[in-house]
Short mmCIF file of C-alpha atoms and ligand atoms in Angstrom, two decimals:
data_model
loop_
_atom_site.label_atom_id
_atom_site.label_comp_id
_atom_site.label_asym_id
_atom_site.label_seq_id
_atom_site.Cartn_x
_atom_site.Cartn_y
_atom_site.Cartn_z
CA MET A 40 6.58 -13.45 0.89
CA THR A 41 7.54 -14.49 -2.66
CA ILE A 42 5.46 -13.60 -5.57
CA THR A 43 5.75 -14.49 -9.24
CA THR A 44 4.11 -12.91 -12.36
CA GLU A 45 3.18 -16.37 -13.51
CA ARG A 46 -0.40 -16.98 -14.04
CA THR A 47 -0.73 -20.69 -14.07
CA THR A 48 -2.93 -20.99 -10.72
CA THR A 49 -6.54 -19.97 -9.96
CA PRO A 50 -6.74 -16.50 -8.63
CA ALA A 51 -7.15 -16.58 -4.91
CA CYS A 52 -9.93 -13.93 -5.13
CA ALA A 53 -11.90 -16.53 -7.31
CA GLU A 54 -12.13 -18.67 -4.37
CA HIS A 55 -13.17 -15.77 -2.20
CA ASP A 56 -15.70 -14.08 -4.55
CA ASP A 57 -18.20 -13.43 -1.93
CA LEU A 58 -15.46 -11.26 -0.16
CA PHE A 59 -14.02 -9.71 -3.45
CA GLN A 60 -17.57 -8.99 -5.04
CA SER A 61 -19.00 -7.61 -1.81
CA PRO A 62 -20.47 -4.15 -2.56
CA LEU A 63 -18.70 -2.93 0.62
CA LEU A 64 -15.40 -3.56 -0.96
CA GLU A 65 -16.42 -2.61 -4.46
CA GLU A 66 -18.07 0.58 -3.35
CA PRO A 67 -16.59 1.91 -0.26
CA ALA A 68 -19.09 4.74 -0.05
CA LEU A 69 -21.80 2.36 1.04
CA ALA A 70 -20.20 2.11 4.36
CA SER A 71 -22.51 4.63 5.68
CA SER A 72 -22.58 3.48 9.38
CA VAL A 73 -20.12 3.01 12.10
CA GLU A 74 -21.05 -1.01 11.92
CA LEU A 75 -20.67 -1.10 8.06
CA ARG A 76 -17.56 0.74 8.35
CA ARG A 77 -16.06 -1.66 10.86
CA ARG A 78 -17.03 -4.48 8.61
CA GLN A 79 -15.54 -2.80 5.47
CA VAL A 80 -12.38 -2.53 7.37
CA LEU A 81 -12.17 -5.95 8.45
CA MET A 82 -13.24 -7.18 4.74
CA THR A 83 -10.42 -4.93 3.43
CA ARG A 84 -7.86 -6.39 5.71
CA LYS A 85 -8.79 -10.00 4.83
CA ALA A 86 -8.81 -9.19 0.93
CA GLU A 87 -5.53 -7.17 1.37
CA SER A 88 -3.99 -10.51 3.15
CA ILE A 89 -5.34 -12.57 0.41
CA CYS A 90 -3.73 -10.56 -2.30
CA LEU A 91 -0.39 -10.32 -0.83
CA ASP A 92 -0.23 -14.11 -0.50
CA CYS A 93 -1.34 -14.46 -3.95
CA PRO A 94 1.34 -15.63 -6.60
CA LEU A 95 -0.34 -13.33 -9.01
CA MET A 96 -0.15 -10.11 -6.98
CA VAL A 97 2.58 -8.24 -8.79
CA ASP A 98 1.19 -9.03 -12.26
CA CYS A 99 -2.22 -8.18 -11.09
CA LEU A 100 -1.09 -4.72 -9.56
CA TYR A 101 0.74 -3.84 -12.64
CA ARG A 102 -2.23 -4.44 -14.76
CA ALA A 103 -4.71 -2.84 -12.38
CA VAL A 104 -2.72 0.14 -12.37
CA ALA A 105 -0.99 0.66 -15.86
CA LYS A 106 -3.31 -1.10 -17.96
CA HIS A 107 -7.12 -0.87 -17.07
CA ASP A 108 -8.73 0.85 -14.49
CA VAL A 109 -10.73 -1.93 -13.05
CA ALA A 110 -13.43 -1.52 -10.52
CA GLY A 111 -13.46 -2.83 -7.14
CA TYR A 112 -10.77 -4.21 -4.71
CA CYS A 113 -7.65 -6.07 -6.31
CA ALA A 114 -4.10 -6.47 -6.06
CA GLY A 115 -4.31 -5.33 -2.30
CA THR A 116 -5.40 -1.74 -3.28
CA THR A 117 -8.87 -0.10 -3.48
CA GLN A 118 -9.67 1.67 -6.80
CA ARG A 119 -9.06 4.99 -5.06
CA GLN A 120 -5.48 3.83 -4.07
CA ARG A 121 -4.90 2.78 -7.51
CA ALA A 122 -5.87 6.28 -8.69
CA GLU A 123 -3.39 7.52 -6.15
CA ILE A 124 -0.45 5.37 -7.66
CA ARG A 125 -1.54 6.67 -10.91
CA GLN A 126 -1.03 10.05 -9.79
CA HIS A 127 2.38 9.52 -8.30
CA LEU A 128 3.39 7.98 -11.67
CA GLY A 129 1.65 10.65 -14.02
CA LEU A 130 -0.20 8.00 -15.66
CA ARG A 131 -3.65 8.32 -17.17
CA VAL A 132 -5.86 5.24 -17.71
CA ASP A 133 -9.15 5.75 -19.10
CA PRO A 134 -12.05 4.51 -17.24
CA GLU A 135 -13.01 1.74 -17.15
CA ASP A 136 -12.43 -1.72 -18.33
CA PHE A 137 -13.34 -3.56 -15.39
CA ASP A 138 -13.43 -6.95 -17.11
CA THR A 139 -9.88 -7.40 -17.74
CA PHE A 140 -7.73 -8.10 -15.01
CA ALA A 141 -6.06 -11.22 -13.48
CA GLY A 142 -8.98 -12.32 -11.28
CA ALA A 143 -11.76 -11.37 -13.54
CA ASN A 144 -11.87 -13.32 -16.85
CA SER A 145 -9.59 -14.58 -19.78
CA GLY A 146 -8.94 -10.91 -20.93
CA HIS A 147 -11.58 -9.95 -23.60
CA GLN A 148 -13.71 -7.12 -23.29
CA ILE A 149 -17.43 -7.70 -22.55
CA ASP A 150 -20.14 -5.50 -24.44
CA HIS A 151 -22.11 -3.70 -22.16
CA ASP A 152 -25.25 -3.48 -24.22
CA GLU A 153 -25.04 -7.33 -24.80
CA VAL A 154 -25.24 -7.80 -21.13
CA LEU A 155 -28.11 -5.54 -20.68
CA ARG A 156 -30.02 -7.06 -23.88
CA LEU A 157 -29.36 -10.77 -22.52
CA ARG A 158 -30.70 -9.53 -19.12
CA HIS A 159 -33.87 -8.04 -20.55
CA ALA A 160 -34.38 -10.68 -23.23
CA ARG A 161 -34.14 -13.50 -20.74
CA PRO A 162 -35.19 -12.04 -17.32
CA ASN A 163 -35.70 -15.48 -15.73
CA ASP A 164 -32.17 -16.65 -16.48
CA SER A 165 -29.55 -16.53 -13.77
CA LEU A 166 -26.85 -14.19 -13.84
CA GLU A 167 -24.50 -17.03 -13.69
CA SER A 168 -25.94 -18.27 -17.09
CA ILE A 169 -25.47 -14.93 -18.69
CA ALA A 170 -21.92 -14.86 -17.29
CA GLN A 171 -21.59 -18.44 -19.02
CA ARG A 172 -23.03 -17.08 -22.35
CA LEU A 173 -20.80 -14.13 -22.34
CA GLY A 174 -17.71 -16.03 -21.29
CA CYS A 175 -17.07 -13.76 -18.41
CA SER A 176 -17.26 -13.89 -14.53
CA LEU A 177 -20.45 -13.38 -12.59
CA SER A 178 -18.62 -10.34 -11.09
CA THR A 179 -18.26 -8.85 -14.47
CA VAL A 180 -22.02 -9.14 -15.16
CA LYS A 181 -23.25 -7.70 -11.74
CA ARG A 182 -20.95 -4.84 -12.34
CA HIS A 183 -22.40 -4.20 -15.65
CA LEU A 184 -25.94 -4.25 -14.21
CA ARG A 185 -25.08 -2.07 -11.24
CA LYS A 186 -23.65 0.53 -13.66
CA ALA A 187 -26.83 0.54 -15.60
CA ARG A 188 -29.10 0.72 -12.40
CA ARG A 189 -26.97 3.80 -11.30
CA GLY A 190 -27.32 5.36 -14.82
CA GLU A 191 -23.40 5.55 -15.07
CA ALA A 192 -21.84 5.66 -18.60
CA VAL A 193 -19.36 2.67 -19.24
CA GLY A 194 -16.30 3.64 -20.50
CA ARG A 195 -14.42 2.85 -23.71
CA PRO A 196 -11.69 -0.02 -23.34
CA ALA A 197 -8.91 1.27 -21.43
CA LYS A 198 -6.08 2.95 -23.07
CA LEU A 199 -2.62 3.26 -22.09
CA SER A 200 -1.31 6.77 -21.76
CA SER A 201 1.90 7.90 -23.34
CA ILE A 202 3.59 7.01 -20.42
CA VAL A 203 4.40 3.19 -19.92
CA PRO A 204 5.67 2.82 -16.21
CA THR A 205 7.96 -0.03 -15.70
CA LEU A 206 6.99 -2.64 -13.10
CA GLU A 207 9.72 -1.44 -10.55
CA GLN A 208 8.03 2.28 -10.87
CA VAL A 209 4.52 0.75 -10.26
CA LEU A 210 5.77 -1.23 -7.19
CA ASN A 211 7.64 1.82 -6.04
CA ALA A 212 4.50 4.12 -6.25
CA TYR A 213 2.48 1.21 -4.63
CA GLN A 214 4.74 1.27 -1.57
CA GLN A 215 4.31 5.01 -1.26
CA VAL A 216 0.76 5.10 -1.46
CA VAL A 217 -0.10 1.72 0.16
CA ALA A 218 2.30 0.12 1.83
CA ARG A 219 4.23 2.61 4.01
CA ALA A 220 3.42 0.84 7.39
CA ARG A 221 3.22 -2.85 6.07
CA PRO A 222 5.93 -5.18 7.40
CA SER A 223 5.91 -6.93 4.04
CA GLN A 224 6.10 -5.55 0.42
CA PRO A 225 5.22 -7.51 -2.71
CA THR A 226 8.47 -8.40 -4.46
CA ARG A 227 9.30 -10.33 -7.69
CA ARG A 228 10.67 -13.74 -7.40
CA ALA A 229 14.12 -14.03 -8.68
CA ALA A 230 14.14 -15.77 -11.92
S1 LIG B 153 -7.16 -9.47 -6.88
FE1 LIG B 153 -5.26 -9.96 -8.02
S2 LIG B 153 -3.64 -10.24 -6.28
FE2 LIG B 153 -5.85 -10.12 -5.44
S3 LIG B 153 -6.23 -12.46 -5.03
FE3 LIG B 153 -7.10 -11.82 -7.08
S4 LIG B 153 -5.53 -12.27 -8.69
FE4 LIG B 153 -4.31 -12.28 -6.47
#
């Protein structure tokens, strides 16, 4: 497998948004029965396979580990696995900027209150139209609304801790946490 850090292609997750935006992938605790757990495992395997074949994998992993504590499944990792990777690195990233990662949007921060304001002001508008107004993904709007329903605080924009890991350090930690048993690992294409 060859992977680049170029961002010239559409993220593969955007073409599988039903999978990547599934609550079962975004919130593993929802798998409360054997059947749901089985589905969750199958979905996770499929998403992992897509990420491992994605040309943005390395860039996406670095961002999701070292720059922003994004929600849900991305870069072949669950949110919990990324937290473990940060533990290995001694890295602390403030939660939670779930708008800014390779597969989510163009990189700007979405105002949580603005999402709620638009939703309340235009209850008959589709979530897609809210996403268009805000210039973000449908997934981002859904996540903000889920957060609001659960009464969870939405964090400030993520900050780097004083440690700034190298890409190699992140990949090594990733391999330790996630990829020990995998036959293939993400590697950077030689320049
Ligand atoms: S989450 Fe990241 S690695 Fe996975 S498909 Fe999307 S852009 Fe690629």
